[in-house]
C-alpha cells in the first residue's frame, strides 16, 4: 500500500516522499526580488525533510502581485536571488517548485498583517488592478479594468517569459496558479467573469485563458520536469464555479500533459460559506483523481501525520501539501516519519542527524 514516505517519480523527477510545502506568500520581497528571508524560510523546510518545496505565488508582471511586497519573475534580475534558494533546496534533497501567478482583480492589496485592508491606493504604491470584467472582489477593493484581448495576450506572454526565467532559476517543478480568485480563477467563475467575447460565457470560453496559458507553458517547460495547476475546485457559492467543472477542466489539462492538479478551493468571493475543518478539501482531490484520472495534491487543514498518511494510503491523493502546519513546524516531515513508523525512510542532514537521533 502506498504511504506518505514512499517516493514518487513523475517524469524525470523523484520526490523523496509525498510531503510538500504549499505555496505561501511571505510579503517580504523587495521590488519582487527574493531576500535572505526566503532562503531561510524555504531552506529550513527542505532541511526538515519535505520533498516538494514550493516558492510562493510569483507574479509574472508587476501589476500581477497581490501586494507590493510580493515575489515576481517579470525581470531578469529576479532570477539569481531565486537560484540561490533552488541550489540550496536541491543540495538538501528537495525538489524546488515555483507557482507562477497573476493576482488579477485581487492585486494591489495590503499585507494581511497591516491594519489597513483592501486595495492599496496609488499614492501609497498601489496600482490599477485588471480582471475579466469590471467587478470588484469586495467593497474595500478597487474596481478592476476589464482586460482587452491584446492585454490578455500580453499576460499570456508574461507567463511564458516567467516560465523561461524559472528554468534559468533552477526550478524543477512548475505550477500555474488558477485558484483563490486570482486571474485564471476569476475567468473560470461566472461570479467574476461576465465577458461577452471568447473568454466569457460558456464553460469552454471561461477556461480558455487557463488552457491556453497552461498549454504554452508546458510546451516550453522541460519535458523531464513536472507541471501542476492549482485550482479552486469550487467557489462554495450558488451560481459560481463547481467541482463538476473542475473535473472537466482537469480532464482537458491532462490532455495538455499537465501532470498534477493541486486541489484547493474558494477565495473567489467573500460571500462563500466554507465548511473549514480537517481534510475539508480532500474530497476534491479524490474526485478529480478518480474521475479525471490524473494525479492530485491534497491541501487544507492537514496537520497530523496519521491523517496525511491515511489520505495517501486510501488513494485519495498522491501528494500532501502543508501550509500553516509547516510554519509551526518546519521539520514536520522528519517528525511525522517517526509517528507513522517510517523513520528509516528520512533523515535530517548529517550535522543534525547524528546528534539529534544517535540511534537512528
Ligand atoms: C501565509 C500563507 C500564504 C499563502 N500564500 C499562498 C500562495 O502564495 N499561493 C497559493 O496558492 N496559496 C497560498 N496560501 C494557501 C496555502 O497554500 C494553502 O492552500 C492553505 O493555507 C490551506 O492549507 P493549510 O490548512 O495547510 O494552511 C497561503 C496560505 C498561507 C497561510
Short mmCIF file of C-alpha atoms and ligand atoms in Angstrom, two decimals:
data_model
loop_
_atom_site.label_atom_id
_atom_site.label_comp_id
_atom_site.label_asym_id
_atom_site.label_seq_id
_atom_site.Cartn_x
_atom_site.Cartn_y
_atom_site.Cartn_z
CA UNK A 1 0.00 0.00 0.00
CA UNK A 2 1.42 3.41 -0.98
CA UNK A 3 2.20 5.51 2.07
CA UNK A 4 3.35 9.04 2.93
CA UNK A 5 7.05 8.24 2.89
CA UNK A 6 7.11 6.33 -0.34
CA UNK A 7 8.98 8.14 -3.14
CA UNK A 8 7.03 9.36 -6.17
CA UNK A 9 8.56 9.58 -9.62
CA UNK A 10 6.92 11.87 -12.15
CA UNK A 11 8.70 12.31 -15.48
CA UNK A 12 12.42 12.68 -14.62
CA UNK A 13 11.89 13.83 -11.03
CA UNK A 14 11.65 11.71 -7.90
CA UNK A 15 10.08 13.16 -4.77
CA UNK A 16 11.70 11.51 -1.75
CA UNK A 17 8.28 11.30 -0.05
CA UNK A 18 4.74 12.64 -0.54
CA UNK A 19 5.07 15.72 1.69
CA UNK A 20 5.21 19.14 0.04
CA UNK A 21 5.32 22.69 1.32
CA UNK A 22 2.35 24.54 -0.17
CA UNK A 23 2.99 27.91 -1.81
CA UNK A 24 2.86 30.64 0.81
CA UNK A 25 3.26 34.38 0.23
CA UNK A 26 5.75 35.87 2.63
CA UNK A 27 5.05 39.51 1.67
CA UNK A 28 8.77 40.10 2.18
CA UNK A 29 10.20 40.72 -1.30
CA UNK A 30 11.91 43.90 -2.40
CA UNK A 31 10.65 45.04 -5.83
CA UNK A 32 9.71 41.42 -6.46
CA UNK A 33 13.17 40.14 -5.53
CA UNK A 34 13.60 37.29 -3.03
CA UNK A 35 15.62 38.05 0.09
CA UNK A 36 17.52 36.16 2.81
CA UNK A 37 14.15 35.58 4.47
CA UNK A 38 13.04 33.37 1.57
CA UNK A 39 16.30 31.41 1.63
CA UNK A 40 15.94 30.61 5.34
CA UNK A 41 12.18 30.03 5.15
CA UNK A 42 12.26 27.60 2.20
CA UNK A 43 15.71 26.22 3.00
CA UNK A 44 14.74 25.15 6.50
CA UNK A 45 11.71 23.30 5.17
CA UNK A 46 13.95 21.39 2.74
CA UNK A 47 16.22 20.56 5.69
CA UNK A 48 13.08 19.45 7.54
CA UNK A 49 12.51 16.64 5.08
CA UNK A 50 9.68 17.82 2.80
CA UNK A 51 10.11 16.56 -0.76
CA UNK A 52 8.48 19.34 -2.76
CA UNK A 53 9.24 22.90 -1.75
CA UNK A 54 7.02 25.49 -3.37
CA UNK A 55 8.03 29.10 -3.70
CA UNK A 56 5.18 31.49 -3.04
CA UNK A 57 2.86 32.81 -5.75
CA UNK A 58 5.34 34.57 -8.02
CA UNK A 59 3.94 37.33 -10.18
CA UNK A 60 4.52 37.24 -13.93
CA UNK A 61 4.14 41.01 -14.20
CA UNK A 62 4.37 43.78 -11.65
CA UNK A 63 0.63 44.52 -11.65
CA UNK A 64 0.03 40.80 -11.04
CA UNK A 65 1.34 40.99 -7.47
CA UNK A 66 -1.13 40.57 -4.62
CA UNK A 67 0.76 43.13 -2.57
CA UNK A 68 3.67 45.47 -3.33
CA UNK A 69 5.87 43.13 -1.24
CA UNK A 70 5.14 40.04 -3.35
CA UNK A 71 7.67 37.95 -5.27
CA UNK A 72 7.98 38.29 -9.02
CA UNK A 73 9.73 36.92 -12.08
CA UNK A 74 8.96 39.65 -14.58
CA UNK A 75 12.55 40.78 -15.00
CA UNK A 76 15.92 39.00 -15.24
CA UNK A 77 17.38 40.50 -12.05
CA UNK A 78 14.80 38.48 -10.09
CA UNK A 79 16.32 35.16 -11.25
CA UNK A 80 19.54 34.99 -9.22
CA UNK A 81 18.02 35.53 -5.73
CA UNK A 82 15.69 32.61 -6.52
CA UNK A 83 18.50 30.47 -7.99
CA UNK A 84 20.35 30.82 -4.69
CA UNK A 85 17.34 29.24 -2.98
CA UNK A 86 16.83 26.45 -5.54
CA UNK A 87 20.52 25.47 -5.26
CA UNK A 88 20.12 25.10 -1.51
CA UNK A 89 16.88 23.10 -1.76
CA UNK A 90 18.49 20.80 -4.33
CA UNK A 91 21.54 20.27 -2.15
CA UNK A 92 19.34 19.07 0.73
CA UNK A 93 17.25 16.66 -1.33
CA UNK A 94 14.17 18.75 -2.02
CA UNK A 95 12.60 19.48 -5.40
CA UNK A 96 12.35 23.26 -5.89
CA UNK A 97 8.95 24.26 -7.28
CA UNK A 98 7.57 27.58 -8.42
CA UNK A 99 3.99 28.78 -8.64
CA UNK A 100 3.56 31.40 -11.36
CA UNK A 101 0.67 33.72 -10.73
CA UNK A 102 -1.25 36.83 -11.69
CA UNK A 103 -3.44 38.30 -8.97
CA UNK A 104 -5.90 39.96 -11.39
CA UNK A 105 -8.67 41.86 -9.59
CA UNK A 106 -7.23 40.87 -6.17
CA UNK A 107 -3.92 42.65 -6.86
CA UNK A 108 -2.57 45.75 -5.13
CA UNK A 109 -3.73 44.94 -1.60
CA UNK A 110 -2.19 45.40 1.82
CA UNK A 111 -0.14 42.69 3.51
CA UNK A 112 -2.51 40.64 5.71
CA UNK A 113 -0.97 41.81 8.97
CA UNK A 114 -1.38 45.56 8.19
CA UNK A 115 -4.28 47.27 9.93
CA UNK A 116 -5.48 48.71 6.61
CA UNK A 117 -7.47 46.25 4.47
CA UNK A 118 -8.41 46.09 0.79
CA UNK A 119 -6.78 47.99 -2.07
CA UNK A 120 -3.58 49.98 -1.57
CA UNK A 121 -4.12 53.47 -3.02
CA UNK A 122 -1.83 54.56 -5.86
CA UNK A 123 -0.40 57.29 -3.58
CA UNK A 124 0.92 54.50 -1.30
CA UNK A 125 2.46 52.31 -4.01
CA UNK A 126 -0.71 50.60 -5.26
CA UNK A 127 -1.79 50.25 -8.90
CA UNK A 128 -4.84 49.73 -11.09
CA UNK A 129 -5.95 46.08 -10.99
CA UNK A 130 -7.29 44.17 -14.00
CA UNK A 131 -9.79 41.36 -14.42
CA UNK A 132 -12.13 39.61 -16.82
CA UNK A 133 -14.88 42.14 -16.04
CA UNK A 134 -15.10 45.43 -14.17
CA UNK A 135 -16.44 43.80 -10.99
CA UNK A 136 -14.59 44.39 -7.70
CA UNK A 137 -13.81 41.44 -5.41
CA UNK A 138 -15.22 43.16 -2.33
CA UNK A 139 -16.41 46.53 -1.07
CA UNK A 140 -12.92 47.62 0.03
CA UNK A 141 -11.32 46.54 -3.28
CA UNK A 142 -10.97 48.88 -6.27
CA UNK A 143 -12.90 48.07 -9.43
CA UNK A 144 -10.58 46.31 -11.92
CA UNK A 145 -10.41 47.38 -15.53
CA UNK A 146 -11.73 44.81 -17.99
CA UNK A 147 -8.84 43.27 -19.91
CA UNK A 148 -8.81 43.77 -23.69
CA UNK A 149 -7.87 40.86 -25.96
CA UNK A 150 -4.43 42.35 -26.57
CA UNK A 151 -3.88 42.75 -22.82
CA UNK A 152 -4.81 39.09 -22.33
CA UNK A 153 -2.19 38.20 -24.96
CA UNK A 154 0.36 40.31 -23.06
CA UNK A 155 -0.35 38.44 -19.83
CA UNK A 156 -0.07 35.04 -21.54
CA UNK A 157 3.31 36.14 -22.90
CA UNK A 158 4.34 37.20 -19.37
CA UNK A 159 3.58 33.67 -18.12
CA UNK A 160 5.84 32.32 -20.87
CA UNK A 161 8.65 34.76 -20.12
CA UNK A 162 8.45 33.90 -16.41
CA UNK A 163 8.49 30.19 -17.27
CA UNK A 164 11.76 30.73 -19.16
CA UNK A 165 13.15 32.59 -16.15
CA UNK A 166 12.00 29.75 -13.87
CA UNK A 167 14.13 27.33 -15.90
CA UNK A 168 17.13 29.64 -15.50
CA UNK A 169 16.34 29.89 -11.79
CA UNK A 170 16.82 26.14 -11.34
CA UNK A 171 13.23 25.12 -10.68
CA UNK A 172 12.26 21.51 -11.40
CA UNK A 173 8.50 21.78 -10.90
CA UNK A 174 6.22 24.41 -12.39
CA UNK A 175 2.73 25.31 -11.21
CA UNK A 176 0.18 27.60 -12.81
CA UNK A 177 -1.87 29.32 -10.12
CA UNK A 178 -5.50 29.10 -11.23
CA UNK A 179 -7.11 29.28 -7.78
CA UNK A 180 -8.12 31.64 -4.97
CA UNK A 181 -9.87 34.30 -7.05
CA UNK A 182 -6.73 35.37 -8.86
CA UNK A 183 -6.69 35.99 -12.59
CA UNK A 184 -7.22 32.49 -14.06
CA UNK A 185 -9.81 31.51 -11.45
CA UNK A 186 -11.59 34.82 -11.94
CA UNK A 187 -12.01 33.87 -15.61
CA UNK A 188 -13.38 30.42 -14.62
CA UNK A 189 -16.09 31.78 -12.37
CA UNK A 190 -19.32 33.36 -13.68
CA UNK A 191 -19.31 35.43 -10.48
CA UNK A 192 -16.32 37.45 -11.73
CA UNK A 193 -16.41 36.78 -15.50
CA UNK A 194 -19.28 38.34 -17.39
CA UNK A 195 -17.44 38.83 -20.68
CA UNK A 196 -19.27 38.51 -23.97
CA UNK A 197 -16.23 37.53 -26.07
CA UNK A 198 -14.38 34.21 -26.49
CA UNK A 199 -13.10 34.39 -22.87
CA UNK A 200 -16.56 34.61 -21.25
CA UNK A 201 -19.97 32.94 -21.16
CA UNK A 202 -19.73 29.22 -21.88
CA UNK A 203 -17.59 26.80 -19.86
CA UNK A 204 -15.21 26.44 -22.85
CA UNK A 205 -14.78 30.21 -23.01
CA UNK A 206 -14.25 30.68 -19.26
CA UNK A 207 -11.48 28.07 -19.14
CA UNK A 208 -9.81 29.32 -22.35
CA UNK A 209 -7.24 31.54 -20.61
CA UNK A 210 -6.14 28.74 -18.27
CA UNK A 211 -5.91 26.17 -21.07
CA UNK A 212 -4.06 28.48 -23.47
CA UNK A 213 -1.63 29.56 -20.76
CA UNK A 214 -1.03 26.05 -19.41
CA UNK A 215 -0.51 24.63 -22.90
CA UNK A 216 2.01 27.32 -23.84
CA UNK A 217 3.88 26.96 -20.53
CA UNK A 218 4.00 23.15 -20.82
CA UNK A 219 5.39 23.48 -24.38
CA UNK A 220 8.48 25.36 -23.21
CA UNK A 221 8.85 23.77 -19.76
CA UNK A 222 11.39 20.91 -19.93
CA UNK A 223 9.79 17.55 -20.70
CA UNK A 224 11.69 15.89 -17.83
CA UNK A 225 10.10 18.20 -15.25
CA UNK A 226 6.51 18.00 -13.91
CA UNK A 227 3.89 20.72 -14.17
CA UNK A 228 0.83 21.18 -11.96
CA UNK A 229 -2.15 23.54 -11.97
CA UNK A 230 -3.72 24.74 -8.73
CA UNK A 231 -7.49 25.00 -8.94
CA UNK A 232 -10.11 26.37 -6.64
CA UNK A 233 -12.25 23.28 -7.12
CA UNK A 234 -15.43 25.09 -6.10
CA UNK A 235 -16.47 28.65 -5.30
CA UNK A 236 -18.67 27.30 -2.47
CA UNK A 237 -21.32 29.68 -3.80
CA UNK A 238 -24.54 29.28 -5.75
CA UNK A 239 -24.01 30.33 -9.37
CA UNK A 240 -20.24 30.07 -9.06
CA UNK A 241 -17.59 27.62 -10.31
CA UNK A 242 -18.30 23.98 -9.38
CA UNK A 243 -16.49 20.71 -8.69
CA UNK A 244 -18.04 19.17 -11.83
CA UNK A 245 -16.48 21.97 -13.89
CA UNK A 246 -13.14 21.38 -12.13
CA UNK A 247 -13.29 17.71 -13.09
CA UNK A 248 -13.96 18.61 -16.73
CA UNK A 249 -11.15 21.18 -16.69
CA UNK A 250 -8.79 18.63 -15.13
CA UNK A 251 -9.53 16.20 -17.98
CA UNK A 252 -8.60 18.88 -20.51
CA UNK A 253 -5.43 19.79 -18.58
CA UNK A 254 -4.46 16.13 -18.58
CA UNK A 255 -4.75 16.12 -22.39
CA UNK A 256 -2.30 19.05 -22.38
CA UNK A 257 0.20 16.88 -20.46
CA UNK A 258 -0.29 18.55 -17.10
CA UNK A 259 0.85 16.02 -14.51
CA UNK A 260 -0.87 17.03 -11.26
CA UNK A 261 -3.93 19.03 -10.18
CA UNK A 262 -3.32 20.84 -6.90
CA UNK A 263 -6.77 20.86 -5.30
CA UNK A 264 -7.67 23.93 -3.29
CA UNK A 265 -10.99 25.81 -3.13
CA UNK A 266 -12.70 29.13 -2.56
CA UNK A 267 -11.39 32.71 -2.26
CA UNK A 268 -13.20 33.78 -5.41
CA UNK A 269 -15.97 35.52 -3.49
CA UNK A 270 -16.06 36.85 0.08
CA UNK A 271 -19.70 35.70 0.29
CA UNK A 272 -18.84 31.98 0.30
CA UNK A 273 -19.62 29.96 3.42
CA UNK A 274 -16.84 27.38 3.64
CA UNK A 275 -17.10 24.38 5.96
CA UNK A 276 -13.46 24.58 7.03
CA UNK A 277 -12.29 21.58 9.03
CA UNK A 278 -9.94 18.60 8.94
CA UNK A 279 -9.21 17.42 5.37
CA UNK A 280 -12.12 19.51 4.06
CA UNK A 281 -10.68 19.81 0.54
CA UNK A 282 -9.53 16.18 0.28
CA UNK A 283 -12.83 15.08 -1.36
CA UNK A 284 -11.94 17.38 -4.28
CA UNK A 285 -8.51 15.79 -4.69
CA UNK A 286 -10.14 12.36 -4.57
CA UNK A 287 -12.91 13.19 -7.04
CA UNK A 288 -10.51 14.72 -9.56
CA UNK A 289 -8.00 11.89 -9.15
CA UNK A 290 -10.67 9.26 -9.77
CA UNK A 291 -12.87 10.97 -12.35
CA UNK A 292 -10.24 12.81 -14.40
CA UNK A 293 -7.65 10.05 -13.86
CA UNK A 294 -4.86 12.47 -13.06
CA UNK A 295 -2.56 12.71 -10.05
CA UNK A 296 -3.66 15.16 -7.38
CA UNK A 297 -2.23 17.07 -4.45
CA UNK A 298 -4.43 17.49 -1.36
CA UNK A 299 -4.17 20.63 0.75
CA UNK A 300 -6.07 22.34 3.54
CA UNK A 301 -6.26 21.59 7.25
CA UNK A 302 -3.98 18.58 7.02
CA UNK A 303 -1.91 18.77 10.18
CA UNK A 304 -1.48 15.28 11.67
CA UNK A 305 0.95 12.65 10.41
CA UNK A 306 -1.58 9.79 10.59
CA UNK A 307 -4.15 11.97 8.80
CA UNK A 308 -1.72 12.69 5.96
CA UNK A 309 -0.55 9.08 5.75
CA UNK A 310 -4.14 7.85 5.62
CA UNK A 311 -5.04 10.18 2.70
CA UNK A 312 -2.20 8.63 0.68
CA UNK A 313 -2.91 5.06 1.83
CA UNK A 314 -6.61 5.37 0.95
CA UNK A 315 -5.69 6.57 -2.53
CA UNK A 316 -7.43 9.93 -2.12
CA UNK A 317 -4.43 11.95 -3.37
CA UNK A 318 -0.83 11.44 -4.46
CA UNK A 319 0.85 14.32 -2.62
CA UNK A 320 0.07 16.13 0.64
CA UNK A 321 0.75 19.85 0.76
CA UNK A 322 1.12 21.60 4.10
CA UNK A 323 0.93 25.33 4.60
CA UNK A 324 0.23 26.64 8.13
CA UNK A 325 1.32 23.50 9.97
CA UNK A 326 4.71 23.78 8.26
CA UNK A 327 5.03 27.30 9.65
CA UNK A 328 4.52 25.86 13.14
CA UNK A 329 6.97 23.04 12.48
CA UNK A 330 9.47 23.31 9.61
CA UNK A 331 10.66 19.77 10.46
CA UNK A 332 7.16 18.33 10.14
CA UNK A 333 8.22 15.66 7.62
CA UNK A 334 11.04 14.26 9.73
CA UNK A 335 8.88 14.32 12.86
CA UNK A 336 5.92 12.78 11.03
CA UNK A 337 8.05 9.91 9.71
CA UNK A 338 8.60 8.79 13.30
CA UNK A 339 4.88 8.96 14.11
CA UNK A 340 3.89 6.81 11.12
CA UNK A 341 6.65 4.28 11.76
CA UNK A 342 8.72 5.21 8.72
CA UNK A 343 11.68 6.90 10.41
CA UNK A 344 14.16 4.82 8.46
CA UNK A 345 12.91 6.50 5.26
CA UNK A 346 14.07 10.00 6.07
CA UNK A 347 16.99 11.66 7.80
CA UNK A 348 17.99 15.13 8.83
CA UNK A 349 21.20 16.43 7.21
CA UNK A 350 24.37 14.96 8.79
CA UNK A 351 25.23 17.90 11.08
CA UNK A 352 21.84 17.39 12.78
CA UNK A 353 21.05 13.69 12.34
CA UNK A 354 23.95 12.09 14.24
CA UNK A 355 23.37 14.36 17.22
CA UNK A 356 19.56 14.56 17.24
CA UNK A 357 18.95 10.84 16.62
CA UNK A 358 22.15 9.00 17.63
CA UNK A 359 20.34 5.65 17.40
CA UNK A 360 18.80 6.42 14.00
C1 LIG B 1 0.81 32.66 4.86
C2 LIG B 1 0.09 32.00 3.74
C3 LIG B 1 0.38 32.36 2.43
C4 LIG B 1 -0.25 31.72 1.35
N1 LIG B 1 0.12 32.02 0.07
C5 LIG B 1 -0.32 31.26 -0.97
C6 LIG B 1 0.24 31.38 -2.25
O1 LIG B 1 1.18 32.12 -2.50
N2 LIG B 1 -0.30 30.61 -3.24
C7 LIG B 1 -1.32 29.72 -3.01
O2 LIG B 1 -1.76 29.03 -3.93
N3 LIG B 1 -1.83 29.57 -1.77
C8 LIG B 1 -1.33 30.29 -0.75
N4 LIG B 1 -1.79 30.06 0.52
C9 LIG B 1 -2.72 28.95 0.74
C10 LIG B 1 -1.94 27.69 1.14
O3 LIG B 1 -1.05 27.29 0.12
C11 LIG B 1 -2.87 26.55 1.50
O4 LIG B 1 -3.57 26.17 0.34
C12 LIG B 1 -3.86 26.91 2.61
O5 LIG B 1 -3.21 27.64 3.65
C13 LIG B 1 -4.51 25.67 3.22
O6 LIG B 1 -3.52 24.81 3.75
P1 LIG B 1 -3.20 24.72 5.34
O7 LIG B 1 -4.50 24.39 6.03
O8 LIG B 1 -2.17 23.62 5.44
O9 LIG B 1 -2.68 26.03 5.79
C14 LIG B 1 -1.20 30.72 1.60
C15 LIG B 1 -1.53 30.39 2.92
C16 LIG B 1 -0.86 30.98 3.98
C17 LIG B 1 -1.20 30.55 5.38
#
